[in-house]
Amino acid sequence: MDSVSPKFVLPETFEGVKMEITGQLGMIWELVKAPVIVPLLQLAVYICLLMSLMLLCERVYMGIVIVLVKLFWKKPDKRYKFEPIHDDEEIGSSNFPVVLVQIPMFNEREVYKLSIGAASGLSWPSDRLVIQVLDDSTDPTVKQMVEMECQRWASKGINIRYQIRENRVGYKAGALKEGLKRSYVKHCEYVVIFDADFQPEPDFLRRSIPFLVHNPNIALVQARWRFVNSDECLLTRMQEMSLDYHFTVEQEVGSSTHAFFGFNGTAGIWRIAAINEAGGWKDRTTVEDMDLAVRASLRGWKFLYLGDLQVKSELPSTFRAFRFQQHRWSCGPANLFRKMVMEIIRNKKVRFWKKVYVIYSFFFVRKVIAHWVTFCFYCVVLPLTILVPEVKVPIWGSVYIPSIITVLNSVGTPRSIHLLFYWILFENVMSLHRTKATLIGLFEAGRANEWVVTAKLGSGQSAKGNTKGLKRFPRIFKLPDRLNTLELGFAAFLFVCGCYDYVHGKNNYFIYLFLQTMSFFISGLGWIGTYVPS
């Protein structure tokens, strides 16, 4: 018998092993798919469809209410008593309440002058206004710069105080709490909070304080944010679309129907008595503003949102800063929901339907379900059904419902309606981080109390030439410093699903999957927003 050369035996052996392994894996897949994979995936589809319907009902409800509010509801100055506070030559400024302005800061090199200058320019009697700069900066140079700016305004007759702490215990909540303990603020009746990049107009207090003065049951007056750098890049345009819906619809509906909404942490005026009655500032979550608002509401206090009172502010224009911000904004509410749901249920001071609104609508649907369904359904379950064709997704769940929700979300920013498609893809990418953060908050995992201050670049001053350090289209990218592995991993997963659907599928989902792959890939490389070289 002729001998067989070894150089032919080894490749044939490896090929045989390869075919055998592939066949075994295929057999295992077929054995497991029908009894395990298909039922589990079908259950996941049903759960996602249920969450989609919950979100759709919430959006339709909000849409109906906001239309009724705009058409038939009375304006705030008609629903509540409002009388402007005028200067009186005979009694001087004694008819004006004493107002405290708190400006918390942390290494705000680029924007510290904005809020200090705007607060110092508020139209309010100087002897009835106290400005408190709460500087937690760790950079000695920034500390010195902020202190010198305070001294500059103090030399002009402004009652401004520069306060520092030995540590950052409690972060922003700790700074605000310490500020209220100072002896020179004990006579203040109201406190206004502005983050370092916020620039109120001079008449801000005259348009808001009278609501608190003449309506003793109102604890909070919240103004709307107006974004000075929304046109800076596509990232800021996407943020504007999401936040405009929040202010135009969610805050307005909450204020008009239940006199409750989440305090936005800045550009709001609190009655100090309400803060004290609610238990003061607490640092148990990363959303100390929402925490205080819920506790005050449970004690019967009312909130008022003024959509026509706008304060200029800056959106984070780097993807890194935006990701950190979204982690805090998603993790914090979920963590607060975990800690307060039973307290809300047991509360005796608020009516039943307000409890339902706070627990179901405010927390569960908006802060949990909205993130989960976006990520789980459109980025995980729907692509998996392509690999398991036995599981069907009805077209009303995969196309009609998300289309309606998207259209309803667009009412906040009509000027950006042409960007809706890009906004959908971008929101799906961010839902990955929001879902992760929500789970961390609900289970109070390692990063539940992580607080990273959102870096601001002073982009709103770019028209004045303050563009140093910003590169909108840098020529050289240091990819290792900017790679986001989670996004790149999902880009690979969606690409595989898209290729499979292109070859074997019948629903043409590959068009969406390839576009979503590109969005995850671009985000994974960090090619979003402005780029600040390290």
Coordinates of C-alpha atoms in Angstrom, one line a residue:
M1 CA 0.0 0.0 0.0
D2 CA 1.4 3.4 -0.9
S3 CA 2.4 5.5 2.0
V4 CA 0.7 8.8 2.6
S5 CA 2.8 11.9 2.9
P6 CA 2.5 13.7 6.3
K7 CA 2.1 17.1 4.6
F8 CA -1.3 16.0 3.3
V9 CA -2.4 14.2 6.5
L10 CA -2.2 17.2 8.9
P11 CA -4.3 19.6 6.9
E12 CA -6.9 16.9 6.2
T13 CA -6.9 16.1 9.9
F14 CA -7.4 19.7 10.9
E15 CA -10.0 20.1 8.3
G16 CA -11.8 17.0 9.7
V17 CA -11.6 18.3 13.2
K18 CA -12.9 21.7 12.1
M19 CA -15.8 20.2 10.3
E20 CA -16.6 18.0 13.3
I21 CA -16.5 20.9 15.8
T22 CA -18.6 23.0 13.5
G23 CA -21.1 20.2 13.2
Q24 CA -21.3 19.6 16.9
L25 CA -21.8 23.3 17.6
G26 CA -24.6 23.4 15.0
M27 CA -26.2 20.3 16.6
I28 CA -26.0 21.8 20.1
W29 CA -27.5 25.1 18.8
E30 CA -30.4 23.2 17.2
L31 CA -31.0 21.2 20.3
V32 CA -31.0 24.3 22.6
K33 CA -32.7 26.8 20.3
A34 CA -36.2 25.3 20.2
P35 CA -36.7 24.5 23.9
V36 CA -34.6 27.4 25.4
I37 CA -33.6 30.2 23.1
V38 CA -36.8 30.7 21.3
P39 CA -39.1 30.9 24.4
L40 CA -36.7 33.2 26.2
L41 CA -36.3 35.5 23.3
Q42 CA -40.0 35.5 22.7
L43 CA -40.6 36.4 26.3
A44 CA -38.0 39.2 25.9
V45 CA -40.0 40.5 22.9
Y46 CA -43.2 40.5 24.9
I47 CA -41.6 42.4 27.8
C48 CA -40.1 44.9 25.4
L49 CA -43.4 45.4 23.6
L50 CA -45.1 46.0 27.0
M51 CA -42.5 48.6 28.0
S52 CA -42.9 50.2 24.6
L53 CA -46.7 50.5 25.1
M54 CA -46.0 52.0 28.6
L55 CA -43.7 54.6 27.1
L56 CA -46.1 55.3 24.3
C57 CA -49.0 55.9 26.7
E58 CA -46.8 58.2 28.8
R59 CA -45.8 60.3 25.7
V60 CA -49.4 60.5 24.4
Y61 CA -50.6 61.5 27.8
M62 CA -48.0 64.2 28.0
G63 CA -48.8 65.4 24.5
I64 CA -52.5 65.7 25.2
V65 CA -51.9 67.5 28.5
I66 CA -49.4 70.0 27.0
V67 CA -51.9 70.8 24.2
L68 CA -54.6 71.5 26.8
V69 CA -52.2 73.6 28.9
K70 CA -51.2 75.7 25.9
L71 CA -54.8 76.2 24.8
F72 CA -56.9 76.4 28.0
W73 CA -54.7 76.7 31.1
K74 CA -54.2 80.0 32.7
K75 CA -50.7 81.6 32.6
P76 CA -48.8 81.3 35.9
D77 CA -49.4 84.9 36.8
K78 CA -53.2 84.2 36.5
R79 CA -53.1 80.8 38.4
Y80 CA -51.1 82.3 41.3
K81 CA -51.1 85.7 42.8
F82 CA -48.4 87.9 41.3
E83 CA -47.7 91.5 42.1
P84 CA -44.4 93.1 41.1
I85 CA -42.2 94.4 43.9
H86 CA -41.5 98.1 43.3
D87 CA -39.0 100.5 44.7
D88 CA -40.5 102.8 47.3
E89 CA -38.7 106.1 48.1
E90 CA -40.4 106.4 51.5
I91 CA -39.7 102.9 53.0
G92 CA -36.6 102.2 50.9
S93 CA -35.8 98.6 50.1
S94 CA -37.4 97.1 53.1
N95 CA -40.3 95.7 51.0
F96 CA -37.9 93.5 49.2
P97 CA -37.1 90.1 50.8
V98 CA -33.5 89.2 51.5
V99 CA -32.3 86.8 48.8
L100 CA -29.3 84.5 48.9
V101 CA -27.6 83.6 45.6
Q102 CA -25.4 80.4 45.9
I103 CA -22.9 79.6 43.1
P104 CA -21.3 76.2 43.7
M105 CA -18.0 75.7 41.8
F106 CA -15.3 73.0 41.2
N107 CA -12.3 73.9 39.1
E108 CA -14.4 76.1 36.8
R109 CA -11.5 77.8 35.1
E110 CA -13.3 78.6 31.9
V111 CA -16.7 79.8 33.2
Y112 CA -16.4 81.1 36.7
K113 CA -16.6 84.7 35.6
L114 CA -19.9 84.1 33.9
S115 CA -22.1 83.3 36.9
I116 CA -20.3 85.7 39.3
G117 CA -20.7 88.6 36.8
A118 CA -24.3 87.8 36.0
A119 CA -25.3 87.4 39.7
S120 CA -23.6 90.6 40.6
G121 CA -25.7 92.3 37.8
L122 CA -29.1 91.2 39.2
S123 CA -31.6 94.0 39.5
W124 CA -32.2 93.8 43.3
P125 CA -31.4 96.2 46.1
S126 CA -27.8 95.6 47.2
D127 CA -28.6 95.5 50.9
R128 CA -31.2 92.8 50.2
L129 CA -28.9 90.5 48.2
V130 CA -26.2 88.2 49.4
I131 CA -24.0 86.3 46.8
Q132 CA -22.2 83.3 48.1
V133 CA -19.5 81.6 45.9
L134 CA -19.0 78.1 47.2
D135 CA -15.7 77.0 45.8
D136 CA -14.7 73.4 46.2
S137 CA -11.8 73.7 43.7
T138 CA -8.8 71.5 44.2
D139 CA -6.6 73.6 41.8
P140 CA -4.9 76.4 43.8
T141 CA -4.6 78.6 40.7
V142 CA -8.3 78.4 40.0
K143 CA -9.1 79.1 43.7
Q144 CA -7.0 82.2 43.5
M145 CA -8.7 83.3 40.3
V146 CA -12.2 82.9 41.7
E147 CA -11.3 84.6 44.9
M148 CA -9.8 87.6 43.1
E149 CA -13.0 87.8 40.9
C150 CA -15.1 87.9 44.1
Q151 CA -12.9 90.6 45.5
R152 CA -13.2 92.6 42.3
W153 CA -17.0 92.7 42.6
A154 CA -16.9 93.3 46.3
S155 CA -14.8 96.4 45.7
K156 CA -17.7 97.7 43.6
G157 CA -20.1 97.5 46.5
I158 CA -21.6 94.0 45.8
N159 CA -22.3 91.9 48.9
I160 CA -20.4 88.8 47.7
R161 CA -18.7 86.2 49.9
Y162 CA -16.1 83.6 48.9
Q163 CA -16.4 80.3 50.8
I164 CA -14.2 77.3 50.7
R165 CA -14.2 73.9 52.6
E166 CA -11.5 71.7 53.8
N167 CA -13.0 68.7 52.0
R168 CA -15.6 67.9 49.4
V169 CA -17.9 65.8 51.6
G170 CA -21.3 65.6 50.0
Y171 CA -20.1 67.3 46.8
K172 CA -22.6 69.9 45.6
A173 CA -25.2 69.0 48.3
G174 CA -22.5 69.3 51.0
A175 CA -21.4 72.7 49.7
L176 CA -25.0 74.1 49.5
K177 CA -25.7 72.7 53.0
E178 CA -22.6 74.3 54.5
G179 CA -23.4 77.6 52.8
L180 CA -26.8 77.8 54.5
K181 CA -25.2 77.4 57.9
R182 CA -23.3 80.7 57.7
S183 CA -24.4 83.3 60.1
Y184 CA -24.6 86.1 57.6
V185 CA -27.4 84.2 55.7
K186 CA -29.7 83.5 58.6
H187 CA -31.9 86.5 57.7
C188 CA -32.3 85.3 54.1
E189 CA -35.8 84.1 53.1
Y190 CA -35.1 82.7 49.6
V191 CA -32.1 81.1 48.0
V192 CA -31.3 81.1 44.3
I193 CA -28.8 78.5 42.9
F194 CA -26.8 79.0 39.7
D195 CA -24.1 76.6 38.4
A196 CA -20.9 78.2 37.3
D197 CA -21.9 78.5 33.6
F198 CA -25.4 80.0 34.2
Q199 CA -26.0 83.6 33.3
P200 CA -29.4 85.0 34.6
E201 CA -30.7 88.2 33.1
P202 CA -30.8 91.3 35.4
D203 CA -34.6 91.0 35.9
F204 CA -34.5 87.3 36.9
L205 CA -35.4 87.9 40.6
R206 CA -38.1 90.5 39.9
R207 CA -39.9 88.1 37.6
S208 CA -39.7 85.1 40.0
I209 CA -39.5 86.2 43.6
P210 CA -43.1 87.7 43.7
F211 CA -44.6 84.2 43.1
L212 CA -42.9 83.1 46.3
V213 CA -43.7 86.3 48.3
H214 CA -47.4 86.2 47.5
N215 CA -48.0 82.5 47.5
P216 CA -46.8 81.0 50.8
N217 CA -47.6 77.4 49.6
I218 CA -45.0 77.6 46.8
A219 CA -41.6 76.2 47.7
L220 CA -39.8 76.4 44.3
V221 CA -39.8 78.5 41.2
Q222 CA -37.9 76.8 38.4
A223 CA -36.7 78.7 35.3
R224 CA -35.9 77.2 31.9
W225 CA -32.4 76.7 30.6
R226 CA -31.4 78.3 27.3
F227 CA -28.3 76.9 25.6
V228 CA -25.8 79.4 24.3
N229 CA -23.7 76.8 22.5
S230 CA -26.4 74.5 21.0
D231 CA -25.1 75.1 17.5
E232 CA -21.5 74.3 18.4
C233 CA -21.6 70.8 17.1
L234 CA -23.9 67.9 16.4
L235 CA -23.5 66.6 19.9
T236 CA -24.9 69.8 21.4
R237 CA -27.8 69.8 18.9
M238 CA -28.7 66.3 20.0
Q239 CA -28.7 67.4 23.7
E240 CA -30.8 70.4 22.9
M241 CA -33.5 68.2 21.3
S242 CA -33.7 66.0 24.4
L243 CA -33.6 68.8 27.0
D244 CA -36.0 71.0 25.1
Y245 CA -38.6 68.2 25.3
H246 CA -37.9 67.9 29.1
F247 CA -38.5 71.6 29.6
T248 CA -41.2 72.3 27.1
V249 CA -43.4 69.2 28.0
E250 CA -42.3 67.3 31.1
Q251 CA -41.7 70.3 33.4
E252 CA -44.7 72.2 32.1
V253 CA -47.0 69.3 32.5
G254 CA -45.8 68.5 36.0
S255 CA -46.1 72.1 37.1
S256 CA -49.6 72.5 35.6
T257 CA -51.2 69.3 36.8
H258 CA -49.6 68.3 40.1
A259 CA -47.5 71.3 41.0
F260 CA -44.6 68.9 41.1
F261 CA -41.5 68.3 38.9
G262 CA -37.9 67.6 39.5
F263 CA -35.7 70.5 40.5
N264 CA -33.1 70.9 37.8
G265 CA -30.3 71.8 40.3
T266 CA -29.8 75.3 39.0
A267 CA -31.7 78.3 37.8
G268 CA -34.3 77.8 40.5
I269 CA -35.4 79.8 43.6
W270 CA -36.2 77.9 46.9
R271 CA -38.0 79.1 49.9
I272 CA -35.4 78.4 52.7
A273 CA -38.2 77.4 55.1
A274 CA -39.3 74.6 52.7
I275 CA -35.7 73.3 52.4
N276 CA -35.5 73.1 56.2
E277 CA -38.9 71.5 56.6
A278 CA -37.9 68.9 54.0
G279 CA -34.8 68.0 55.9
G280 CA -32.2 70.1 54.1
W281 CA -29.8 69.0 51.4
K282 CA -28.8 65.3 51.5
D283 CA -25.9 63.7 49.7
R284 CA -27.3 60.1 49.7
T285 CA -27.5 60.1 45.8
T286 CA -26.0 62.0 42.9
V287 CA -29.3 63.9 42.4
E288 CA -29.5 66.0 45.5
D289 CA -31.8 68.4 43.6
M290 CA -34.4 65.8 42.8
D291 CA -34.1 64.3 46.3
L292 CA -35.0 67.6 47.9
A293 CA -37.8 68.2 45.4
V294 CA -39.5 64.9 46.2
R295 CA -39.1 65.3 49.9
A296 CA -40.5 68.8 49.8
S297 CA -43.4 67.7 47.6
L298 CA -44.3 64.9 50.1
R299 CA -44.7 67.6 52.7
G300 CA -47.4 69.4 50.7
W301 CA -45.2 72.1 49.1
K302 CA -46.0 73.2 45.5
F303 CA -43.6 73.9 42.7
L304 CA -44.0 76.4 39.8
Y305 CA -42.2 76.2 36.4
L306 CA -41.8 79.4 34.4
G307 CA -41.1 78.5 30.8
D308 CA -40.7 82.1 29.7
L309 CA -38.1 82.8 32.3
Q310 CA -34.9 81.6 30.7
V311 CA -31.3 81.5 31.9
K312 CA -28.4 81.1 29.6
S313 CA -26.2 78.0 30.1
E314 CA -23.7 75.8 28.4
L315 CA -24.1 72.2 27.1
P316 CA -21.2 69.8 27.5
S317 CA -19.5 69.7 24.1
T318 CA -17.1 66.9 24.6
F319 CA -18.3 63.3 24.5
R320 CA -16.4 62.3 27.7
A321 CA -18.1 65.1 29.7
F322 CA -21.5 64.2 28.3
R323 CA -21.1 60.5 29.2
F324 CA -20.2 61.3 32.8
Q325 CA -23.2 63.7 33.0
Q326 CA -25.6 61.1 31.6
H327 CA -24.3 58.5 34.0
R328 CA -25.1 60.8 37.0
W329 CA -28.5 61.8 35.6
S330 CA -29.5 58.2 35.0
C331 CA -27.9 56.5 38.0
G332 CA -29.1 59.1 40.5
P333 CA -32.8 59.0 39.9
A334 CA -32.9 55.2 39.8
N335 CA -31.0 55.1 43.1
L336 CA -33.4 57.7 44.6
F337 CA -36.4 55.7 43.4
R338 CA -35.0 52.7 45.2
K339 CA -34.6 54.7 48.4
M340 CA -37.9 56.6 48.4
V341 CA -40.6 54.5 46.8
M342 CA -41.9 53.1 50.1
E343 CA -41.7 56.6 51.7
I344 CA -43.9 57.9 48.9
I345 CA -46.4 55.0 49.2
R346 CA -46.7 55.5 53.0
N347 CA -47.0 59.3 52.8
K348 CA -50.3 60.7 54.1
K349 CA -50.1 64.3 53.1
V350 CA -50.4 64.0 49.3
R351 CA -53.3 62.6 47.4
F352 CA -53.4 59.2 45.7
W353 CA -53.1 60.3 42.1
K354 CA -50.1 62.5 42.9
K355 CA -48.4 59.4 44.3
V356 CA -49.3 57.5 41.1
Y357 CA -47.8 60.3 39.0
V358 CA -44.6 60.5 41.0
I359 CA -44.0 56.7 41.3
Y360 CA -45.2 55.5 37.9
S361 CA -44.8 58.4 35.5
F362 CA -42.0 60.5 37.0
F363 CA -39.8 57.7 38.3
F364 CA -40.7 54.3 36.8
V365 CA -41.5 55.2 33.1
R366 CA -39.3 58.2 32.6
K367 CA -36.2 57.3 34.7
V368 CA -36.2 53.5 34.2
I369 CA -38.4 52.1 31.4
A370 CA -37.5 54.8 28.9
H371 CA -33.8 53.8 29.1
W372 CA -34.4 50.0 29.3
V373 CA -36.7 49.7 26.3
T374 CA -34.5 51.9 24.1
F375 CA -31.5 49.8 24.7
C376 CA -32.9 46.3 25.3
F377 CA -35.4 46.4 22.4
Y378 CA -33.7 48.2 19.6
C379 CA -30.0 47.3 20.4
V380 CA -30.3 43.8 21.7
V381 CA -33.6 42.0 21.3
L382 CA -34.5 43.2 17.8
P383 CA -31.1 42.2 16.4
L384 CA -31.2 38.8 18.1
T385 CA -34.5 38.0 16.5
I386 CA -32.7 38.2 13.1
L387 CA -30.5 35.4 14.2
V388 CA -33.5 33.4 15.5
P389 CA -36.1 33.8 12.7
E390 CA -38.6 31.7 14.7
V391 CA -39.3 34.7 16.9
K392 CA -41.4 37.4 15.3
V393 CA -41.7 41.1 16.2
P394 CA -44.9 42.7 15.0
I395 CA -44.4 45.7 12.8
W396 CA -46.4 47.9 15.1
G397 CA -43.8 47.3 17.8
S398 CA -40.7 47.7 15.7
V399 CA -41.8 50.6 13.5
Y400 CA -45.1 52.3 14.4
I401 CA -44.6 52.8 18.2
P402 CA -41.1 54.2 18.0
S403 CA -42.1 56.4 15.1
I404 CA -44.9 57.9 17.1
I405 CA -42.7 58.4 20.2
T406 CA -40.1 60.1 18.1
V407 CA -42.5 62.5 16.6
L408 CA -43.9 63.4 20.0
N409 CA -40.4 64.0 21.3
S410 CA -39.7 66.4 18.5
V411 CA -42.2 69.0 19.6
G412 CA -39.7 70.6 21.9
T413 CA -37.2 71.6 19.2
P414 CA -39.1 72.2 15.8
R415 CA -35.9 73.8 14.3
S416 CA -34.1 70.4 14.6
I417 CA -36.8 68.2 13.1
H418 CA -34.6 67.4 10.2
L419 CA -32.1 65.9 12.6
L420 CA -34.6 63.4 14.0
F421 CA -33.0 60.4 12.3
Y422 CA -29.6 61.2 13.7
W423 CA -31.1 61.9 17.1
I424 CA -32.7 58.4 17.2
L425 CA -29.4 56.7 16.4
F426 CA -27.5 58.8 18.9
E427 CA -30.1 58.2 21.7
N428 CA -29.8 54.4 21.0
V429 CA -26.1 54.7 21.6
M430 CA -26.5 56.7 24.8
S431 CA -29.2 54.2 26.0
L432 CA -26.4 51.7 26.5
H433 CA -24.8 53.9 29.2
R434 CA -28.1 55.1 30.7
T435 CA -29.3 51.5 31.1
K436 CA -26.1 50.5 32.7
A437 CA -26.2 53.5 35.0
T438 CA -29.9 52.8 35.9
L439 CA -29.0 49.2 36.9
I440 CA -26.1 50.5 39.0
G441 CA -28.5 52.9 40.8
L442 CA -31.2 50.4 41.3
F443 CA -28.9 47.8 42.8
E444 CA -26.6 50.5 44.4
A445 CA -23.5 49.0 42.9
G446 CA -20.0 50.4 42.9
R447 CA -20.4 53.6 40.9
A448 CA -23.8 54.5 42.4
N449 CA -22.5 57.5 44.2
E450 CA -19.8 58.5 41.7
W451 CA -19.8 62.3 41.1
V452 CA -17.8 63.7 38.2
V453 CA -18.4 67.4 37.6
T454 CA -19.4 68.1 34.0
A455 CA -16.5 69.9 32.4
K456 CA -17.5 73.2 30.8
L457 CA -15.3 74.9 28.2
G458 CA -16.8 78.4 28.0
S459 CA -18.0 77.6 24.5
G460 CA -20.7 80.2 24.8
Q461 CA -18.0 82.8 24.7
S462 CA -16.6 81.6 21.4
A463 CA -18.2 84.5 19.5
K464 CA -16.0 86.7 21.7
G465 CA -12.9 84.9 20.7
N466 CA -12.6 82.5 23.6
T467 CA -11.9 79.4 21.6
K468 CA -8.5 78.6 22.9
G469 CA -8.0 74.8 23.4
L470 CA -11.1 73.8 21.3
K471 CA -10.6 71.8 18.1
R472 CA -13.8 70.9 16.3
F473 CA -12.0 68.8 13.6
P474 CA -8.6 67.9 14.9
R475 CA -6.2 66.5 12.4
I476 CA -4.5 64.1 14.8
F477 CA -6.5 61.8 17.0
K478 CA -4.9 59.9 19.9
L479 CA -7.2 56.9 19.4
P480 CA -6.0 54.9 22.5
D481 CA -7.0 57.8 24.7
R482 CA -10.5 58.0 23.2
L483 CA -11.5 54.4 22.4
N484 CA -14.8 53.4 24.1
T485 CA -14.8 49.6 24.1
L486 CA -18.5 49.1 25.0
E487 CA -19.6 51.1 21.9
L488 CA -17.1 49.3 19.7
G489 CA -18.3 45.9 21.0
F490 CA -21.9 46.7 20.2
A491 CA -20.9 48.0 16.8
A492 CA -19.4 44.6 16.0
F493 CA -22.5 42.8 17.3
L494 CA -24.9 44.9 15.3
F495 CA -22.7 44.5 12.2
V496 CA -22.8 40.7 12.4
C497 CA -26.6 40.8 12.8
G498 CA -26.9 43.2 9.9
C499 CA -24.8 41.0 7.6
Y500 CA -26.9 38.0 8.5
D501 CA -30.1 39.9 7.8
Y502 CA -28.7 41.1 4.5
V503 CA -28.0 37.5 3.4
H504 CA -30.9 35.6 5.0
G505 CA -33.4 38.1 6.3
K506 CA -36.7 39.2 4.9
N507 CA -37.6 42.4 6.9
N508 CA -34.7 44.6 5.6
Y509 CA -33.6 45.4 9.2
F510 CA -30.1 45.5 7.9
I511 CA -30.6 49.1 6.8
Y512 CA -31.2 50.2 10.3
L513 CA -28.6 47.8 11.8
F514 CA -25.8 49.1 9.5
L515 CA -26.7 52.7 10.3
Q516 CA -26.8 51.9 14.0
T517 CA -23.5 50.1 13.7
M518 CA -21.9 53.3 12.2
S519 CA -23.3 55.3 15.2
F520 CA -21.8 52.9 17.7
F521 CA -18.5 52.8 15.8
I522 CA -18.2 56.6 15.6
S523 CA -19.0 56.9 19.3
G524 CA -16.6 54.1 20.1
L525 CA -13.8 56.1 18.4
G526 CA -14.9 59.2 20.3
W527 CA -15.5 61.2 17.1
I528 CA -18.3 63.1 18.6
G529 CA -18.4 66.7 19.8
T530 CA -15.4 69.0 20.3
Y531 CA -12.0 67.6 21.1
V532 CA -9.7 69.1 23.7
P533 CA -6.1 67.7 23.5
S534 CA -4.8 66.5 26.8

